[in-house]
Short mmCIF file of C-alpha atoms and ligand atoms in Angstrom, two decimals:
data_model
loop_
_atom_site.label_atom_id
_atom_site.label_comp_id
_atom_site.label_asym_id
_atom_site.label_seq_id
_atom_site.Cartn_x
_atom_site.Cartn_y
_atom_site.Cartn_z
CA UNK C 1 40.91 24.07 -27.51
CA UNK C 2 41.19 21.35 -25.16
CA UNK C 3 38.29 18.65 -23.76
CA UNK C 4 36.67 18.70 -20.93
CA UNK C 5 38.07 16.62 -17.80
CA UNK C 6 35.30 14.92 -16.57
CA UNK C 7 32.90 14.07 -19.73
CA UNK C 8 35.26 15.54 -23.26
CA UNK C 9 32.87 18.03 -24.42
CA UNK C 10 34.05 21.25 -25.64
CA UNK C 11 35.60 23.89 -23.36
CA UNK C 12 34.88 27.23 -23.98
CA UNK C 13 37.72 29.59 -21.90
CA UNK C 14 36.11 32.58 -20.36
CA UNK C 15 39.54 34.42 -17.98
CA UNK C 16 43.02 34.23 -18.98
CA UNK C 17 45.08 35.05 -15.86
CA UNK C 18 48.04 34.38 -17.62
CA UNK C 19 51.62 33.11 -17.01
CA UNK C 20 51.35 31.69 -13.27
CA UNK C 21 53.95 30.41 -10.82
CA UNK C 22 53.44 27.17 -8.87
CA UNK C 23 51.16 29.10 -5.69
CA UNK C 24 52.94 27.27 -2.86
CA UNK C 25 56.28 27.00 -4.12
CA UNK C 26 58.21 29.57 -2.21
CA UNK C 27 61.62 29.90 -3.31
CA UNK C 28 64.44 29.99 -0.66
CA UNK C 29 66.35 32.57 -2.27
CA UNK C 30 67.40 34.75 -5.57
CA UNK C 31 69.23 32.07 -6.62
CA UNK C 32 65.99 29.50 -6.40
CA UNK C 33 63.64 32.07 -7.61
CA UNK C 34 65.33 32.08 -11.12
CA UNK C 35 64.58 28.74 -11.54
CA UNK C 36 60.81 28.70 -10.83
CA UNK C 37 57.78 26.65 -13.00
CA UNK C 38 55.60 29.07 -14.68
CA UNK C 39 52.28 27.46 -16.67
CA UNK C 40 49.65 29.11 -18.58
CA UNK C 41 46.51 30.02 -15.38
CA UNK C 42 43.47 30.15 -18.05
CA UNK C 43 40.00 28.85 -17.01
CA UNK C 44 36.88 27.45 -19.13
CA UNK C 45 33.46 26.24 -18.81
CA UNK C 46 32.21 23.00 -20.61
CA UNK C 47 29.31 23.76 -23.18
CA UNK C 48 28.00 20.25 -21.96
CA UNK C 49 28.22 19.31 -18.46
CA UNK C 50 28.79 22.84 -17.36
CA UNK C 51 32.44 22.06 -15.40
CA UNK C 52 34.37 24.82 -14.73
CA UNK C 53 37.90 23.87 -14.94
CA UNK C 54 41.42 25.01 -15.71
CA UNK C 55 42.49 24.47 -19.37
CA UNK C 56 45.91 23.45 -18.56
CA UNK C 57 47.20 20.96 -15.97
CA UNK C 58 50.12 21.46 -14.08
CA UNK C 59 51.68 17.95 -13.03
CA UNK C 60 50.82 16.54 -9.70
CA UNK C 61 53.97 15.69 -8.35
CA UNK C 62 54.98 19.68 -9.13
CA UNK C 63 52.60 20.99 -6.75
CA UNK C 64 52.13 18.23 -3.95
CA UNK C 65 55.52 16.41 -2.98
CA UNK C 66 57.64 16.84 0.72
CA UNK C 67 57.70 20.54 0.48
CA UNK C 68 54.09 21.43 -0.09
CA UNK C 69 53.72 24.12 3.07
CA UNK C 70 50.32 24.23 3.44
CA UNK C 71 49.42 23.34 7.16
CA UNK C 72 45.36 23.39 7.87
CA UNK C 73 45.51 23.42 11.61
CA UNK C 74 47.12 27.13 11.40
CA UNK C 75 43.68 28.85 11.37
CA UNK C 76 41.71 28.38 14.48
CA UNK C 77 37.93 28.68 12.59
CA UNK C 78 39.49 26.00 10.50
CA UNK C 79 40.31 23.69 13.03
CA UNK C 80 36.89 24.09 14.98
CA UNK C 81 35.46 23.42 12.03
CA UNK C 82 36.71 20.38 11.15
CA UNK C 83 36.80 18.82 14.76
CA UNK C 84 32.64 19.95 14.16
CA UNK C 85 32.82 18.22 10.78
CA UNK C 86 34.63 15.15 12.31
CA UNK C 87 32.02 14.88 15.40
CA UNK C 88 29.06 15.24 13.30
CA UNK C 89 30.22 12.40 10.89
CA UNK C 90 30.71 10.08 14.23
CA UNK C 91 27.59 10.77 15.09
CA UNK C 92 25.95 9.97 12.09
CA UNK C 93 27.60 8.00 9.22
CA UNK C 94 29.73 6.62 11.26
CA UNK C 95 27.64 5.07 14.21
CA UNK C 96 27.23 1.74 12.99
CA UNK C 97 29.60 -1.32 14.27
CA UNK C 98 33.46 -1.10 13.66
CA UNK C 99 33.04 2.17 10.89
CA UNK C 100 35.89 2.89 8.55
CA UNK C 101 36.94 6.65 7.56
CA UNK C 102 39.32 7.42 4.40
CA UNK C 103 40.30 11.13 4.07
CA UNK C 104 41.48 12.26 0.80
CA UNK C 105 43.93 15.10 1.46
CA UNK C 106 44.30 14.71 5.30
CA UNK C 107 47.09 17.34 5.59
CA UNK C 108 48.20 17.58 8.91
CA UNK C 109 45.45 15.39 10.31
CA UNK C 110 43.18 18.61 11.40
CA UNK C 111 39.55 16.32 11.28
CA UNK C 112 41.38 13.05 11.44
CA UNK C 113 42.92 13.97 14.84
CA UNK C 114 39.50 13.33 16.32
CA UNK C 115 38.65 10.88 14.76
CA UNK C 116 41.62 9.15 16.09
CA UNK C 117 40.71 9.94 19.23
CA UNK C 118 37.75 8.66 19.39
CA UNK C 119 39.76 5.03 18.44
CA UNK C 120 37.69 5.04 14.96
CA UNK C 121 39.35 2.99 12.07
CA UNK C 122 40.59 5.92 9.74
CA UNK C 123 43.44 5.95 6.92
CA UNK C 124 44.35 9.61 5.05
CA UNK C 125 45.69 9.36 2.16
CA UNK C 126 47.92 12.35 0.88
CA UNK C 127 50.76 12.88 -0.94
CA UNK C 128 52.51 15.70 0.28
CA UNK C 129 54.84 14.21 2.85
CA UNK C 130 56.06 16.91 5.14
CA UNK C 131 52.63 17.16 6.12
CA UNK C 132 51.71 13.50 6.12
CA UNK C 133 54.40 13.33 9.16
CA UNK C 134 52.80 16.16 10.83
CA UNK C 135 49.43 13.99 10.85
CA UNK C 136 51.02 10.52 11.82
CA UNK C 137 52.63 12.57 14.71
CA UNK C 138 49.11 12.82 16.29
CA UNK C 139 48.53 9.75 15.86
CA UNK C 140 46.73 9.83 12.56
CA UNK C 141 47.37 6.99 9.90
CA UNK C 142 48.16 7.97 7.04
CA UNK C 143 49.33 6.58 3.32
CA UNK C 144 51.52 8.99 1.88
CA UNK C 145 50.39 8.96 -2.23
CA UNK C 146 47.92 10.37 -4.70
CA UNK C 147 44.47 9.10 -4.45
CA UNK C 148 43.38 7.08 -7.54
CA UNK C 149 41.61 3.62 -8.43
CA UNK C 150 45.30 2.26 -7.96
CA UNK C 151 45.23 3.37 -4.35
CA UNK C 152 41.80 2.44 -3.47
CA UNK C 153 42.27 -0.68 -4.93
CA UNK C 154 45.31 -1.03 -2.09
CA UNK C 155 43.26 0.48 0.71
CA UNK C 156 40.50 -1.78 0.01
CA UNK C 157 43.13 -4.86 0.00
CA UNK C 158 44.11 -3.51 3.06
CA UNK C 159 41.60 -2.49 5.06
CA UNK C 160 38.12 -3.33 3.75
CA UNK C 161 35.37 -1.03 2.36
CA UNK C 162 34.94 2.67 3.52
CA UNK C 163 31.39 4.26 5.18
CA UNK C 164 32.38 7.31 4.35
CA UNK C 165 35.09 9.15 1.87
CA UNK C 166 35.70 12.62 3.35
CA UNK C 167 37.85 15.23 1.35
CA UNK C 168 38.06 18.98 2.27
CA UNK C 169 39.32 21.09 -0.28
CA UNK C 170 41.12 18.74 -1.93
CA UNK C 171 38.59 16.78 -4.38
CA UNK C 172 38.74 20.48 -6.98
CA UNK C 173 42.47 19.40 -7.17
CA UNK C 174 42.16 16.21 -8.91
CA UNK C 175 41.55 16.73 -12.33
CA UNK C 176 41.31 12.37 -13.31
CA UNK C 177 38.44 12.66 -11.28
CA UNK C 178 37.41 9.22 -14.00
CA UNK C 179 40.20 7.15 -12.10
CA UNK C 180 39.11 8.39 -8.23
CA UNK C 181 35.71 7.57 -9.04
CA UNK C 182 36.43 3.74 -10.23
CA UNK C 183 38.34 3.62 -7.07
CA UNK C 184 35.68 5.25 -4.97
CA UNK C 185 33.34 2.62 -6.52
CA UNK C 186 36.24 -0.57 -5.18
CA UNK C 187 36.68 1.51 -2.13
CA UNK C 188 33.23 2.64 -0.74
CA UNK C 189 30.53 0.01 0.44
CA UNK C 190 27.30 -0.29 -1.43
CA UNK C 191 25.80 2.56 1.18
CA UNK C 192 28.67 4.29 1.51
CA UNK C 193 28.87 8.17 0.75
CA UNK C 194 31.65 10.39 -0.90
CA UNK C 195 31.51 14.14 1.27
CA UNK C 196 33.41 16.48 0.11
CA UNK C 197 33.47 20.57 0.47
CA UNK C 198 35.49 22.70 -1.84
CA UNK C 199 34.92 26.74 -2.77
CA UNK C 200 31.54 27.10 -4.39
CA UNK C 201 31.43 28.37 -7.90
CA UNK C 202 28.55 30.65 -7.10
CA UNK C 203 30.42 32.34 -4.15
CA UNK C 204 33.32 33.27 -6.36
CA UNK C 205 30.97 35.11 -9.07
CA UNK C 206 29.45 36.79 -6.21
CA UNK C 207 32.92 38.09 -4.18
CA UNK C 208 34.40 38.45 -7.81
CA UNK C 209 37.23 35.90 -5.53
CA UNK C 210 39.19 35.23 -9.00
CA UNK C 211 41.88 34.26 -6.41
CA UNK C 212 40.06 31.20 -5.69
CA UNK C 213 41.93 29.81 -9.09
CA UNK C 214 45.19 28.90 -8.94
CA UNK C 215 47.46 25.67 -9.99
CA UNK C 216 45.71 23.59 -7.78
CA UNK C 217 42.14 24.29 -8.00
CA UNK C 218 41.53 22.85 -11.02
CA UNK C 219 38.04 22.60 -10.65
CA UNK C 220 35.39 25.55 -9.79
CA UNK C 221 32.25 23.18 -8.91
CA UNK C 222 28.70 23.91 -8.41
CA UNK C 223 25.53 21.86 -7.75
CA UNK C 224 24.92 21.45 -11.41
CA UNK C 225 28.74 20.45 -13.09
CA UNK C 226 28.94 18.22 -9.81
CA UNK C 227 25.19 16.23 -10.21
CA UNK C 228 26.23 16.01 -13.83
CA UNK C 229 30.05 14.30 -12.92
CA UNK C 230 28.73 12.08 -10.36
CA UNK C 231 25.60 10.98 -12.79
CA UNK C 232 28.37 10.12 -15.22
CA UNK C 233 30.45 7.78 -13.07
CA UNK C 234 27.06 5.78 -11.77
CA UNK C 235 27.11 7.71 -8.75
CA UNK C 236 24.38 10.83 -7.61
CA UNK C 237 24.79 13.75 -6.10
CA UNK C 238 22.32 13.62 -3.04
CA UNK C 239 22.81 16.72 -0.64
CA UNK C 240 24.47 19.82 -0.64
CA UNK C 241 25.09 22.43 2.60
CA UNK C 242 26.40 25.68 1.94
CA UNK C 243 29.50 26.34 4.15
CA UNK C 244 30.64 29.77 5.17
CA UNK C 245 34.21 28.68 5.54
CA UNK C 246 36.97 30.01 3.19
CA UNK C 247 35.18 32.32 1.19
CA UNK C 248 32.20 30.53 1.00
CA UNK C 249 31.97 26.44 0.00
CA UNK C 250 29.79 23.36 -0.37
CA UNK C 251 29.58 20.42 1.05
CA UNK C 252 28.15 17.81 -1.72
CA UNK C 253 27.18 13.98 -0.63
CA UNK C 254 27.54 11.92 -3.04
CA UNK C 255 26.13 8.07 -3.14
CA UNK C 256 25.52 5.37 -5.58
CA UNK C 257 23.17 5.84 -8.05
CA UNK C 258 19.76 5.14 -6.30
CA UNK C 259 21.02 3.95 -3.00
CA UNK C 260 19.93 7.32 -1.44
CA UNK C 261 16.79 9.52 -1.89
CA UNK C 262 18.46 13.16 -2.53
CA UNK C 263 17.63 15.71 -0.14
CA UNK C 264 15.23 18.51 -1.40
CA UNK C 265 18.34 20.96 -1.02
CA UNK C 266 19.46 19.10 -4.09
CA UNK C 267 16.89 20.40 -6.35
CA UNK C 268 16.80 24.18 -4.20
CA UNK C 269 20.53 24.58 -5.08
CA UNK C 270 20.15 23.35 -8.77
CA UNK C 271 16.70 25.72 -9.25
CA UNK C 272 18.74 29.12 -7.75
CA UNK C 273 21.62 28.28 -10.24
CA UNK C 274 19.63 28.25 -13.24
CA UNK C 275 17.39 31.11 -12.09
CA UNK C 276 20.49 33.19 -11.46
CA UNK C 277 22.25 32.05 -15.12
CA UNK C 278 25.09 30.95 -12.78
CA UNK C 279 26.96 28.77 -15.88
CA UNK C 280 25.60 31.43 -18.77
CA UNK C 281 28.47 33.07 -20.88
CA UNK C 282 27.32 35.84 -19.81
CA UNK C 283 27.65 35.82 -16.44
CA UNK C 284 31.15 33.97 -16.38
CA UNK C 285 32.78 36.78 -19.33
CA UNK C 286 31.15 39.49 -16.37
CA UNK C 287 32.97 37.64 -13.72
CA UNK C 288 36.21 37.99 -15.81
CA UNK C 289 35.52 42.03 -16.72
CA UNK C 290 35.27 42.39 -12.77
CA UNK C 291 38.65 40.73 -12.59
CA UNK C 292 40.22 42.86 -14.43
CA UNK C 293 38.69 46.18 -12.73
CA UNK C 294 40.07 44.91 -8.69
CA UNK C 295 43.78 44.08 -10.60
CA UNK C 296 43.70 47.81 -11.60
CA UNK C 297 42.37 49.41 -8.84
CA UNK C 298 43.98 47.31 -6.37
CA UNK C 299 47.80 48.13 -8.40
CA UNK C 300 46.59 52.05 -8.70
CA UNK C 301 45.82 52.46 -4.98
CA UNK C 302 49.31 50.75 -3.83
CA UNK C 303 50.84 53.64 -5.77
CA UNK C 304 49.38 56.04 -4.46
CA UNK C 305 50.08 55.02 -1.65
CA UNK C 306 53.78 54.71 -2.50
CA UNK C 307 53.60 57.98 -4.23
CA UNK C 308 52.38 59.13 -0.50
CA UNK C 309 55.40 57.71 1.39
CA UNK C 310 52.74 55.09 3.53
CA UNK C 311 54.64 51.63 4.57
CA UNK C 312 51.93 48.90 3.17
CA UNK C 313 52.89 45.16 3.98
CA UNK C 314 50.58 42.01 3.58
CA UNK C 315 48.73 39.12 6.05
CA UNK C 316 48.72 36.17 4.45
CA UNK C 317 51.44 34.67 1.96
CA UNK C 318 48.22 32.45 0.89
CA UNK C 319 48.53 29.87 -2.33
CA UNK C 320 45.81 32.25 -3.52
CA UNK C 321 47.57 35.73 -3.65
CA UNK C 322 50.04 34.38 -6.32
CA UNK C 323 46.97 34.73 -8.65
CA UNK C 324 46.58 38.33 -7.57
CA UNK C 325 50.37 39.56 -7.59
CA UNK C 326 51.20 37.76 -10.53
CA UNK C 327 48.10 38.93 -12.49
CA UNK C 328 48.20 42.57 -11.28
CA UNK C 329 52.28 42.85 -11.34
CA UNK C 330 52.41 43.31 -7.95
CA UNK C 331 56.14 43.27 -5.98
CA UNK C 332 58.35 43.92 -3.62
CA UNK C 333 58.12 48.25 -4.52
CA UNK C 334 54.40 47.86 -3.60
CA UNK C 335 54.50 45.57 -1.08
CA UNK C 336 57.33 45.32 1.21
CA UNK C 337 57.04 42.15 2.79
CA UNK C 338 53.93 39.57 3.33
CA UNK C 339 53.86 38.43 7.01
CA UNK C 340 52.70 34.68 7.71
CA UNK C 341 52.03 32.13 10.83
CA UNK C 342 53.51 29.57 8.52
CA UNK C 343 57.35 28.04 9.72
CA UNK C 344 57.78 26.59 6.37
CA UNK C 345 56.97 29.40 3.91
CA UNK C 346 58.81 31.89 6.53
CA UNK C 347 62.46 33.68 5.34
CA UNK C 348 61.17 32.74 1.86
CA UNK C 349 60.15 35.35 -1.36
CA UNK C 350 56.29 35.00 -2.92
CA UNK C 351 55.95 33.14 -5.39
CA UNK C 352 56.29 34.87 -9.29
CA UNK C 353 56.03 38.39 -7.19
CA UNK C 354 59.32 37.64 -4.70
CA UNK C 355 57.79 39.44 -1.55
CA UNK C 356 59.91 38.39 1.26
CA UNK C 357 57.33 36.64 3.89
CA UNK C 358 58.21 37.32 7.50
CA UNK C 359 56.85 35.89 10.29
CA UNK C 360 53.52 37.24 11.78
CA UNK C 361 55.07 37.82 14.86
CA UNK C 362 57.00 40.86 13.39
CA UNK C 363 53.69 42.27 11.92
CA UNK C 364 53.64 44.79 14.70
CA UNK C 365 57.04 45.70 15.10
CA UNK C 366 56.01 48.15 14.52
CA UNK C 367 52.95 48.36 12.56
CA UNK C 368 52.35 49.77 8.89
CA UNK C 369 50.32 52.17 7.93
CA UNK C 370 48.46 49.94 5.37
CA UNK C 371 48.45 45.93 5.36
CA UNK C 372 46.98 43.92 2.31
CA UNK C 373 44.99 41.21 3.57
CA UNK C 374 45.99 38.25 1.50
CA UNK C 375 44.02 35.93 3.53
CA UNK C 376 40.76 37.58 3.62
CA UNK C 377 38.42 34.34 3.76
CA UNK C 378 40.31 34.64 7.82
CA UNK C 379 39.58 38.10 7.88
CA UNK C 380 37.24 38.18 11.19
CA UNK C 381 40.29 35.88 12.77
CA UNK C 382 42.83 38.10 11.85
CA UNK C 383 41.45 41.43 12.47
CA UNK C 384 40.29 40.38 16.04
CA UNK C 385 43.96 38.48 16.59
CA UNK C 386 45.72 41.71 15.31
CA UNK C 387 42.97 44.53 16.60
CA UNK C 388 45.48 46.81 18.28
CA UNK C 389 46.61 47.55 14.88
CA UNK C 390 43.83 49.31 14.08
CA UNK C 391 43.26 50.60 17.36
CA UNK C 392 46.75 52.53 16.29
CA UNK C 393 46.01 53.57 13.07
CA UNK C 394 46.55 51.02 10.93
CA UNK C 395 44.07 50.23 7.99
CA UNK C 396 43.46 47.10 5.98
CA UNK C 397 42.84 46.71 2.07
CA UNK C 398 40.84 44.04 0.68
CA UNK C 399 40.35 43.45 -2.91
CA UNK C 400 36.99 41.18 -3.23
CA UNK C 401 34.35 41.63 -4.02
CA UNK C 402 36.20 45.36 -4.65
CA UNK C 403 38.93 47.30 -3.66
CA UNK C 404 38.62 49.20 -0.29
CA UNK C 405 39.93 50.19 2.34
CA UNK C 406 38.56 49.70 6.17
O1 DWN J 501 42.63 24.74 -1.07
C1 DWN J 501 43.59 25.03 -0.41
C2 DWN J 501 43.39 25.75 0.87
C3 DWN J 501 42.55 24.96 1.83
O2 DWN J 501 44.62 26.04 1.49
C4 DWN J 501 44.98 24.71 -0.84
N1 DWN J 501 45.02 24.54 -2.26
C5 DWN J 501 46.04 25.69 -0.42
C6 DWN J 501 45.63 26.61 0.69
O3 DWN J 501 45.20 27.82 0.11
P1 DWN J 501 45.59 29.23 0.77
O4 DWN J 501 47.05 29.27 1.02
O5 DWN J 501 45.01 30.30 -0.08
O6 DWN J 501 44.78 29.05 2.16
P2 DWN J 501 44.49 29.99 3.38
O7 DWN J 501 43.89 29.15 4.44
O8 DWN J 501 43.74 31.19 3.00
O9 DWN J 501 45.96 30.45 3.84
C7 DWN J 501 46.11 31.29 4.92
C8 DWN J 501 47.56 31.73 5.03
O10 DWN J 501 47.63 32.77 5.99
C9 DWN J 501 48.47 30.61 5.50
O11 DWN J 501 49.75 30.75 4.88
C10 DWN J 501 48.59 30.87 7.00
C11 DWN J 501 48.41 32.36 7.10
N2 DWN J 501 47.74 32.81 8.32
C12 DWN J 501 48.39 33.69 9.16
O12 DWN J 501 49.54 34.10 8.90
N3 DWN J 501 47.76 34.07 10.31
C13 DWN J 501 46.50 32.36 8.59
C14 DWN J 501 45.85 32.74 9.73
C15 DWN J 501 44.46 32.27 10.04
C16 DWN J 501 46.52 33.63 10.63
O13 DWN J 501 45.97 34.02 11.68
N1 SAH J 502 41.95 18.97 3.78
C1 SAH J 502 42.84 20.06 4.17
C2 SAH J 502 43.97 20.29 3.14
C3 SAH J 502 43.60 21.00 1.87
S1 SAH J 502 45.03 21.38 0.87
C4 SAH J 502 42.06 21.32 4.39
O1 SAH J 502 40.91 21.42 3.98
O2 SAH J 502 42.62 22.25 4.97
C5 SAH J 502 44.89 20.09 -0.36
C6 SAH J 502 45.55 18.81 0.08
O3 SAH J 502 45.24 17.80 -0.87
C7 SAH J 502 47.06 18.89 0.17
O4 SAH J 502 47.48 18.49 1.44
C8 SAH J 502 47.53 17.97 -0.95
O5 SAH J 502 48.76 17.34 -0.69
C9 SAH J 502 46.37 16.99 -1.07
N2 SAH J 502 46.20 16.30 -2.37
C10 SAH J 502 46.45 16.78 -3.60
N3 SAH J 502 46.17 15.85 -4.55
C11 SAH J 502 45.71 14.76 -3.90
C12 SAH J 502 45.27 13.47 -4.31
N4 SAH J 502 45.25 13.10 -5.59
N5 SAH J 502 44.89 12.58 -3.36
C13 SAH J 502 44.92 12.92 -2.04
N6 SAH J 502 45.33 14.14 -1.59
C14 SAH J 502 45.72 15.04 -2.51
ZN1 ZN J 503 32.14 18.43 -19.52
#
């Protein structure tokens, strides 16, 4: 059994979703998919802080180097809201003379592009490269490495101290969350404030969204683990939002310890999470039976299905459906190709599962009878985009919080 991450108590595993591929490594070919990294996808809780984290870490430059094909600004909800999160930071935190923004995990420079525009000192910091370019080419800066107390140490040098340190679903996949805070604590000024929003722990018990863990999300935070990490490095949480986005996230604030007076959500959040047991045994080992119920009804509807002669593809070659395929054994004889808006994970196989992943544009040419939604936290985008589909027949399956068909 291994320690916990963030304070070394003891780590009690409650889901084993076994032998994993890396979820956004899509191999080019047979040939490439021979060769792929498999780790062991199992997932604990700590009996003292309460962190939910992955109990083995797969290295960083594995998962987030020049080919990482992630883009953020594919997804039109996404990029409305982060042009909302962007405005509403200008507004606020970052009114006062000459501000300075750092965005962990910047990707293609979806919230930074308006911050840009706005003429707003900014620097993103991210390490996959490919889409580091894709952010300096609109005019977003941006240091291509691994935020850490070596980088902030550099961006300080470099720059100054930050008002704000923003990071959208990218602080749950930094496990030496020790080293980023000492460098939050160079990097941010003495009222300065960490925001960052990743999937909520408490949303993923309630959609039973197991596919929310994968390689890169090593942590599954709620308000408690979160007050109790940011306690521990001098810091405190002091606000959280619930965010609808992406299944269902929050957005924590996080200052130095007594700088801020905590918001009363604080304490609402923290109150609902013990009333509902949230971090009891219990409720995570009922999470993990519920897990196991979706893989098998999800893997004994697509064959019937195939036992019924229906054509069923997939929307969505999303990191997250590698924890679904791979868990539930699902391939190319259930699911004959995944179809996705992304150029770079396009002409490619699934990862683990080897679906080939088309481009959406072929989705209707012509239509299945049956399409998987992979990328159900963009379900209301997707089924209005693609509505003629079901105007001719077609029918969707989504898996969480159960199997069913609409
Ligand atoms: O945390 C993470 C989130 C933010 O993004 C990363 N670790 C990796 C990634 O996870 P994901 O791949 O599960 O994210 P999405 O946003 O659910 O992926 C959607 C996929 O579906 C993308 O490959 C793009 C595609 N897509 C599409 O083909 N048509 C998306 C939309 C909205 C569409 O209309
Ligand atoms: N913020 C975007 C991207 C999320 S994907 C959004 O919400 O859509 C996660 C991103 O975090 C990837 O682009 C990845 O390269 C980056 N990342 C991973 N580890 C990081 C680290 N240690 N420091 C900064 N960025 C990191
Ligand atoms: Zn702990």
């Amino acid at each position: 059994m291994s320690g916990c991450r963030v304070c070394h108590g003891v780590v009690t595993p409650f889901l084993d979703l076994g032998k994993q591929p890396l979820s956004d490594a899509f191999p080019a070919d047979a040939e490439e998919a021979e060769k792929e990294y498999f780790y062991n996808l199992r997932v604990g809780s700590c009996r003292s802080c309460s962190m939910v984290q992955l109990i083995d870490e797969v290295p960083r430059e594995q998962m987030f180097n020049d080919g990482y094909p992630y883009r953020s600004s594919l997804s039109s909800v996404m990029r409305d809201h982060f042009e909302r999160t962007a405005r509403e930071l200008l507004d606020t935190e970052l009114s006062g003379p000459d501000p300075f923004l750092v965005e962990l995990g910047c990707n293609d420079g979806v919230l930074l592009r308006t911050v840009a525009g706005r003429g707003v000192r900014h620097l993103g910091v991210e390490p996959s490269a490919g889409v580091a370019e894709l952010a300096r080419s609109t005019n977003v800066s941006v240091l291509t490495d691994f935020f850490e107390e070596r980088t902030a140490r550099r961006v300080h040098a470099e720059h100054g101290q930050a008002d704000v340190v923003y990071a959208a679903n990218t602080f749950c996949h930094i496990p030496y969350l020790d080293s980023v805070f000492a460098g939050l604590d160079v990097l941010l000024k003495p009222d300065g404030v960490l925001v960052f929003e990743d999937p909520y722990l408490g949303d993923i018990v309630d959609r039973a969204s197991f596919d929310q863990i994968y390689d890169e999300h090593f942590y599954l935070f709620s308000a408690k683990s979160v007050a109790a990490m940011a306690h521990r490095f001098g810091f405190e949480l002091v606000d959280v939002e619930r965010l609808p986005v992406h299944g269902g996230e929050v957005r924590y604030r996080v200052a130095r310890a007594g700088a801020r007076t905590p918001s009363p959500a604080v304490a609402d959040l923290l109150a609902e999470e013990d009333r509902r047991a949230l971090h009891a045994p219990a409720t995570l080992e009922d999470f993990a039976r519920r897990v196991d119920r979706i893989c098998d009804d999800l893997v004994s509807l697509l064959e019937r299905l195939r036992g019924e002669g229906k054509r069923v593809v997939a929307y969505g070659a999303t990191a997250k459906s590698a924890t679904v395929t791979n868990r539930a054994g699902i391939g190319p004889t259930l699911v004959e190709t995944v179809y996705d808006s992304t150029p770079e994970k396009q002409g490619r196989l699934t990862p683990g599962a080897h679906i080939p992943v088309a481009a959406s544009t072929g989705f209707a040419d012509p239509y299945p009878d049956f399409a998987l939604l992979f990328a159900w936290n963009h379900a209301d985008e997707i089924m209005r985009r693609e509505s003629v589909f079901r105007e001719s027949g077609g029918k969707w399956i989504l898996y969480v919080p159960d199997v069913r068909v609409v």
